[in-house]
Amino acid sequence: MRGLLACAMLAATISAAMTTVASAQISDDVVRIGVLTDLSSWGRDNSGPGSVEAAKMAVEEFGPTVLGKPIEIISADHQMKTDVGVNIVRGWFDNGKVDAVADIPNSGIAIAVHNMVRERNKIALLSGPGASSLTDELCSPNTVHFTYDTYALSKVTASAVIKEGGKSWYFITADYAFGQQLEKDATRFITEMGGKVLGGVKHPTNTADFSSFALQAQSSKADVVAFANAGQDTDNAIKQSGEFGLVQGGQKLVGLLMFDTDVHAIGLKAAQGTYMTTASYWNMDEATRAWSKKFFARTNVMPTMIHTGVYGSVLHYLKAIKAAGTDDPAKVMAKMRELPIEDTFVHGGKLREDGRVIRDMYLARVKSPEQSKEPWDYLDIIKTVKGEDAFRPVSESKCPLLKK
C-alpha cells in the first residue's frame, strides 16, 4: 500500500514538474495577441469590431488558457494611417508584451508591420491585407498571410469573367499599395487570357464622389468595369456606377475585393450579378451557419472573410503554441507550418514556407432580390477553386524561403 502511495505521489510530482516546465515556456506568463484593425474609417464594416470579436471567439473555442497560461486579446484602431499603425505596434512590442499581431486591413500598414515583426522576432497573423507581395518578394518567416491576396482574387475573378465574354476592361483603382497590386495582378491574368485593358483611373481612399470616375469608365466602352478598391470606396463606386446606368448600357461590374457587408451596404438591386471571389461564406453548411449566427449575435453583421480569417489564424496560432510547448516564435511558426489548418471555414489548409496559407477560394455571384430567401442570403457560390490553383505557385515566386 505504501509502495502504491509512493508511486502515486511520485507521478503527481513528475506531472506537476512537467506542467511547470511547459508553463515556463510562455514568455511573460501570458499569450497576448493584438488585433490591429480599422475601427473608425472606410474598412470598419469589413474588419473592425468584428475582427476583435472573431479573435475572442477563437480563444473561447480553444479554451481560456494555453500551456497553463492565460490568453489575452487586446485591440487598437490604426485609422487607416501607416504612422498610427506602426506607432501602436511599436508600443505593443516595447511596453505591452504583445506576442502576435492579427488582422491589419490596409496593405501599406501591413507591409510596415510585417517588416517590424521580422526585426523584433514576433508573429504577424494577417487576415485583412491583400497585397500578394507580402508572400512574394517581401516574404518573411514570421508572417502568416491567412485569408486572401490580390493574386488569388484577380486570377479567380478575371478568369471567370473573361470566359463569359468580358474581353475589354477599365479599372477604377484605389491609389495605395493594395489597389495598385490588385490592378497589376488582374491585368496580368486579363492579358494572358486574351483580354485587354483599355485604361483606368486612380482615386484617393475614402472618396465620396465617384461620378467623374464612373463617367470615364462609361465612355471607355469597356466590356467590364473593375473596382480595385475596398470598403466604402467599393460601395460608393458601385452604387454611383449604377446610377449612371453602366449596367443598363451593357457593361459588367466586377468587385475585385468585395465582402458580404459591401453587398449589404450597396443592396441587391444595385449589386446583383456582380462577380466576386471570397475565402469564406457564412451560408456554406450547418457548421458555418451555426458559427456565423453566434457572430451575428455579437456584431449584428454576418462575418466577412476577414472576420473568419482572424478567427482561423488566431485559433491555428494557439494550436501551434500548444503543440510546440512554447510561444517561441520560431518554434511556433514551425508548428503552424507542420499542422494542417482545420477550423469552421478552412479544411485541409496548409501554411507554406513563404507565409501564404493555401486554402480553397470560392467564385461567387451576387443574387438578385428575387433569388434571396432570407436576410444576408446574398451570394451564389458557383465554383470552388482549390488553393493550389488559386494562389501563386512556387514556380513563380520570388520568395527566397521557397528556394531552400
XYZ file of C-alpha atoms in Angstrom:
404
model
C 0.000 0.000 0.000
C 2.826 2.333 0.942
C 4.516 1.473 -2.348
C 1.412 2.370 -4.315
C 1.054 5.628 -2.391
C 4.700 6.483 -3.014
C 4.295 5.783 -6.720
C 1.193 7.936 -6.893
C 2.962 10.782 -5.106
C 5.959 10.446 -7.425
C 3.696 10.500 -10.509
C 1.926 13.603 -9.212
C 5.261 15.291 -8.555
C 6.519 14.476 -12.058
C 3.255 15.671 -13.616
C 3.418 18.926 -11.676
C 7.034 19.415 -12.676
C 6.222 18.796 -16.320
C 3.364 21.307 -16.148
C 5.673 23.872 -14.556
C 8.292 23.357 -17.253
C 5.704 23.684 -20.005
C 4.175 26.782 -18.406
C 7.577 28.341 -18.012
C 7.914 28.310 -21.800
C 5.318 31.095 -22.146
C 7.056 34.464 -22.186
C 5.789 36.932 -19.553
C 3.318 34.267 -18.339
C 0.615 35.307 -20.831
C -0.061 34.887 -24.545
C -1.096 38.342 -25.698
C -2.488 38.937 -29.195
C -3.039 42.459 -30.504
C -5.778 42.927 -33.113
C -4.738 45.953 -35.172
C -7.752 46.931 -37.214
C -9.887 49.756 -38.573
C -12.438 50.916 -36.015
C -13.259 54.304 -37.474
C -12.563 54.553 -41.209
C -13.674 53.071 -44.540
C -12.744 49.471 -43.693
C -14.602 49.327 -40.379
C -17.530 47.161 -41.518
C -15.388 44.551 -43.265
C -12.946 44.149 -40.356
C -13.088 46.475 -37.349
C -15.074 45.416 -34.263
C -15.940 42.145 -35.989
C -12.272 41.205 -36.186
C -11.877 41.780 -32.449
C -14.897 39.585 -31.713
C -13.647 36.895 -34.117
C -10.332 36.736 -32.246
C -12.209 36.407 -28.952
C -14.354 33.608 -30.410
C -11.171 31.739 -31.364
C -9.937 31.977 -27.774
C -13.295 30.819 -26.450
C -13.233 27.810 -28.777
C -9.645 26.923 -27.901
C -10.010 27.469 -24.159
C -9.069 30.325 -21.830
C -5.503 29.113 -21.339
C -2.658 27.561 -23.308
C 0.074 25.572 -21.559
C -1.487 26.682 -18.282
C -1.193 30.403 -19.041
C -3.941 32.918 -19.876
C -4.665 34.202 -23.373
C -5.393 37.894 -23.762
C -6.857 39.764 -26.749
C -6.240 43.494 -26.994
C -7.117 45.789 -29.893
C -6.438 49.197 -31.383
C -7.568 51.406 -34.270
C -4.933 52.187 -36.917
C -7.324 54.693 -38.571
C -6.012 53.616 -41.989
C -2.832 55.615 -41.287
C 0.558 53.924 -41.560
C 2.283 56.086 -38.931
C -0.520 55.458 -36.449
C -0.437 51.711 -37.025
C 3.345 51.470 -36.750
C 3.407 53.501 -33.519
C 0.712 51.301 -31.972
C 2.611 48.111 -32.760
C 5.904 49.572 -31.599
C 4.276 50.416 -28.271
C 2.758 46.932 -28.062
C 6.166 45.340 -28.557
C 8.151 47.750 -26.368
C 5.739 48.103 -23.461
C 2.682 45.897 -23.976
C 4.343 42.472 -24.135
C 2.369 41.539 -27.246
C 3.413 38.258 -28.874
C 1.483 38.396 -32.153
C -0.390 40.997 -34.204
C -3.566 39.996 -36.063
C -5.752 41.347 -38.891
C -4.293 44.681 -40.229
C -6.644 45.719 -43.056
C -4.689 48.081 -45.367
C -1.711 46.657 -47.209
C 0.535 49.685 -46.694
C 0.228 49.394 -42.917
C 0.523 45.610 -43.080
C 3.789 45.782 -45.039
C 5.286 48.176 -42.473
C 4.216 45.971 -39.549
C 5.314 42.826 -41.416
C 8.837 44.281 -41.602
C 8.774 45.287 -37.925
C 7.626 41.820 -36.856
C 10.575 40.266 -38.648
C 13.002 42.682 -36.952
C 11.506 42.157 -33.479
C 11.043 38.374 -33.841
C 7.285 38.472 -33.280
C 4.475 36.950 -35.375
C 2.021 38.593 -37.796
C -1.322 36.863 -38.399
C -2.590 38.774 -41.420
C -6.216 38.457 -42.498
C -7.131 41.981 -43.594
C -4.451 42.992 -46.133
C -4.394 41.734 -49.705
C -1.032 42.653 -51.251
C 0.422 39.458 -52.697
C 3.934 40.915 -52.358
C 3.745 40.022 -48.654
C 4.453 36.399 -49.555
C 6.384 37.076 -52.741
C 9.407 39.393 -52.853
C 8.725 40.690 -49.295
C 8.234 37.258 -47.703
C 9.192 36.671 -44.078
C 9.467 33.589 -41.847
C 7.443 35.465 -39.187
C 4.300 36.247 -41.194
C 1.141 34.219 -41.835
C -0.960 35.560 -44.746
C -4.078 33.657 -43.844
C -7.079 34.683 -45.909
C -6.786 36.111 -49.435
C -4.432 38.087 -51.641
C -4.518 40.108 -54.839
C -3.120 37.223 -56.889
C -5.966 34.845 -55.990
C -8.698 37.478 -56.218
C -7.531 38.561 -59.657
C -6.939 35.101 -61.068
C -10.221 33.548 -59.976
C -12.461 36.515 -60.838
C -10.814 37.641 -64.086
C -10.704 34.106 -65.473
C -14.443 33.633 -64.924
C -15.491 36.998 -66.361
C -13.331 36.669 -69.486
C -14.811 33.232 -70.154
C -18.231 34.901 -70.115
C -17.169 37.381 -72.789
C -15.741 40.255 -70.778
C -12.704 40.842 -73.002
C -12.015 44.565 -72.547
C -11.526 46.097 -69.087
C -11.392 49.503 -67.422
C -10.132 49.940 -63.841
C -11.263 52.235 -61.056
C -8.429 51.757 -58.586
C -7.665 52.932 -55.042
C -4.352 54.784 -55.126
C -2.385 52.859 -52.490
C -0.401 49.605 -52.270
C -3.364 47.231 -52.245
C -5.270 48.812 -55.132
C -2.181 49.115 -57.297
C -1.199 45.492 -56.667
C -4.735 44.299 -57.361
C -4.853 46.103 -60.713
C -1.376 44.824 -61.616
C -2.274 41.208 -60.837
C -5.622 41.430 -62.628
C -4.009 42.974 -65.719
C -1.647 40.046 -65.948
C -4.445 37.448 -65.998
C -6.594 39.513 -68.350
C -3.826 39.737 -70.957
C -2.786 36.089 -70.507
C -6.343 35.023 -71.332
C -6.549 37.176 -74.453
C -8.309 40.190 -72.948
C -7.093 43.778 -72.929
C -7.112 46.750 -70.577
C -8.435 49.915 -72.214
C -7.465 52.215 -69.378
C -8.170 53.171 -65.807
C -8.280 55.907 -63.231
C -6.907 56.096 -59.702
C -8.722 57.653 -56.768
C -7.736 58.557 -53.204
C -9.120 56.350 -50.451
C -12.279 57.362 -48.618
C -13.705 59.055 -51.718
C -17.365 60.098 -51.581
C -17.914 61.271 -55.171
C -17.189 58.714 -57.906
C -19.265 60.426 -60.599
C -16.342 61.559 -62.752
C -14.676 58.136 -62.467
C -17.911 56.364 -63.414
C -18.364 58.627 -66.436
C -14.791 57.934 -67.608
C -15.403 54.201 -67.266
C -18.668 54.521 -69.184
C -17.055 56.472 -72.011
C -14.299 53.862 -72.336
C -16.910 51.426 -73.754
C -15.071 48.598 -71.964
C -16.958 45.333 -71.519
C -16.001 45.251 -67.843
C -15.557 47.966 -65.239
C -13.422 46.565 -62.434
C -13.163 48.110 -58.989
C -9.728 47.591 -57.452
C -10.601 49.126 -54.112
C -12.232 48.136 -50.835
C -14.734 49.011 -48.155
C -16.839 52.147 -48.515
C -14.911 53.060 -51.681
C -16.242 49.913 -53.365
C -19.736 50.563 -52.037
C -19.826 54.151 -53.293
C -18.246 53.299 -56.652
C -20.717 50.516 -57.476
C -23.736 52.496 -56.270
C -22.829 55.529 -58.341
C -21.934 53.458 -61.384
C -25.427 52.005 -61.154
C -26.916 55.496 -61.018
C -25.109 56.404 -64.241
C -26.524 53.326 -65.979
C -23.341 51.401 -66.690
C -25.018 48.018 -66.277
C -28.066 49.084 -68.309
C -25.633 50.145 -71.016
C -24.234 46.612 -71.228
C -21.103 46.896 -69.064
C -20.326 44.260 -66.426
C -19.293 45.384 -62.948
C -16.628 43.389 -61.102
C -15.676 43.901 -57.473
C -12.151 42.549 -57.278
C -12.418 42.745 -53.494
C -15.950 42.577 -52.126
C -17.446 41.319 -48.907
C -20.914 40.352 -47.709
C -21.015 43.663 -45.842
C -20.406 45.536 -49.111
C -23.356 43.794 -50.750
C -25.428 44.623 -47.683
C -24.487 48.304 -47.952
C -24.974 48.521 -51.729
C -28.203 46.499 -51.793
C -29.064 43.556 -54.034
C -30.794 45.721 -56.614
C -27.573 47.617 -57.413
C -25.123 44.766 -56.778
C -26.966 41.854 -58.426
C -24.956 39.883 -60.951
C -21.597 41.215 -59.716
C -18.812 38.652 -59.627
C -16.547 38.408 -56.601
C -14.114 35.949 -55.061
C -14.193 35.059 -51.384
C -12.324 32.794 -48.991
C -15.440 32.011 -46.960
C -19.207 32.455 -46.860
C -21.460 32.239 -43.844
C -24.095 30.073 -45.535
C -21.939 27.173 -46.790
C -23.050 24.417 -44.404
C -24.503 23.762 -40.952
C -21.213 24.442 -39.170
C -20.607 27.799 -40.895
C -24.203 28.833 -40.295
C -24.028 27.984 -36.583
C -20.735 29.872 -36.086
C -21.980 32.848 -38.106
C -25.205 33.146 -36.132
C -23.164 33.338 -32.916
C -21.005 36.006 -34.551
C -24.096 37.911 -35.718
C -25.489 37.935 -32.183
C -22.315 39.743 -31.066
C -21.835 42.105 -34.015
C -25.148 42.459 -35.879
C -23.443 41.515 -39.182
C -22.648 38.221 -40.840
C -18.897 37.530 -40.961
C -16.750 38.604 -43.872
C -13.772 36.542 -44.960
C -11.566 38.950 -42.969
C -13.505 38.101 -39.810
C -13.354 34.350 -40.398
C -9.664 34.701 -41.234
C -8.912 36.437 -37.931
C -10.755 33.657 -36.128
C -8.915 30.936 -38.063
C -5.440 32.473 -37.802
C -5.693 33.066 -34.048
C -7.037 29.541 -33.483
C -4.228 27.989 -35.545
C -1.641 30.083 -33.676
C -2.913 28.847 -30.317
C -2.938 25.237 -31.512
C 0.679 25.660 -32.622
C 1.751 27.069 -29.245
C 0.189 24.070 -27.531
C 1.869 21.644 -29.930
C 5.251 23.380 -29.658
C 5.129 23.588 -25.867
C 6.282 27.202 -26.059
C 5.406 30.582 -27.550
C 8.899 30.981 -29.001
C 8.178 32.493 -32.462
C 10.461 30.232 -34.494
C 9.127 27.054 -32.877
C 5.509 28.228 -33.145
C 5.900 29.132 -36.815
C 7.415 25.703 -37.451
C 4.377 24.055 -35.866
C 2.000 26.310 -37.781
C 3.609 25.081 -40.996
C 3.553 21.472 -39.812
C -0.039 21.264 -38.586
C -2.924 21.105 -41.071
C -5.268 24.084 -40.790
C -8.705 22.976 -39.631
C -11.466 25.248 -38.409
C -15.099 26.010 -39.185
C -14.239 27.636 -42.522
C -10.950 26.008 -43.593
C -10.398 22.297 -44.145
C -7.025 20.829 -45.038
C -5.316 24.208 -45.291
C -1.536 24.440 -45.311
C 0.891 27.200 -44.323
C 3.648 27.389 -46.922
C 7.229 28.452 -46.175
C 6.634 31.872 -47.732
C 3.826 32.573 -45.259
C 0.994 32.000 -47.726
C -1.859 29.852 -46.437
C -3.014 27.564 -49.240
C -6.766 27.151 -48.914
C -9.795 26.843 -51.164
C -11.280 30.013 -52.655
C -14.817 30.484 -53.947
C -16.095 32.284 -57.019
C -19.428 33.896 -56.180
C -22.113 35.911 -57.925
C -24.423 38.327 -56.138
C -28.042 37.191 -56.167
C -30.971 39.233 -57.426
C -33.528 40.446 -54.865
C -35.894 37.720 -56.077
C -33.333 34.954 -55.529
C -32.586 35.935 -51.933
C -34.586 33.812 -49.467
C -33.579 35.331 -46.118
C -31.577 38.233 -44.634
C -27.914 38.117 -45.700
C -28.668 35.466 -48.349
C -26.625 37.356 -50.910
C -24.273 35.015 -52.754
C -24.405 32.069 -55.106
C -21.197 30.057 -54.779
C -20.732 28.989 -58.373
C -17.273 27.450 -58.230
C -14.783 26.107 -55.684
C -11.181 26.744 -56.685
C -8.548 24.618 -54.965
C -5.869 26.569 -53.138
C -3.058 25.284 -55.327
C -4.923 26.618 -58.361
C -5.893 29.959 -56.816
C -2.660 31.189 -55.232
C 0.758 31.944 -56.691
C 2.604 28.687 -57.431
C 6.092 28.107 -56.049
C 7.488 28.132 -59.589
C 6.533 31.830 -59.983
C 7.614 33.008 -56.542
C 10.423 35.469 -55.814
C 10.480 34.429 -52.142
C 13.908 33.094 -51.120
C 12.306 30.986 -48.374
C 10.913 28.715 -51.108
C 14.318 28.284 -52.759
C 15.894 26.311 -49.920
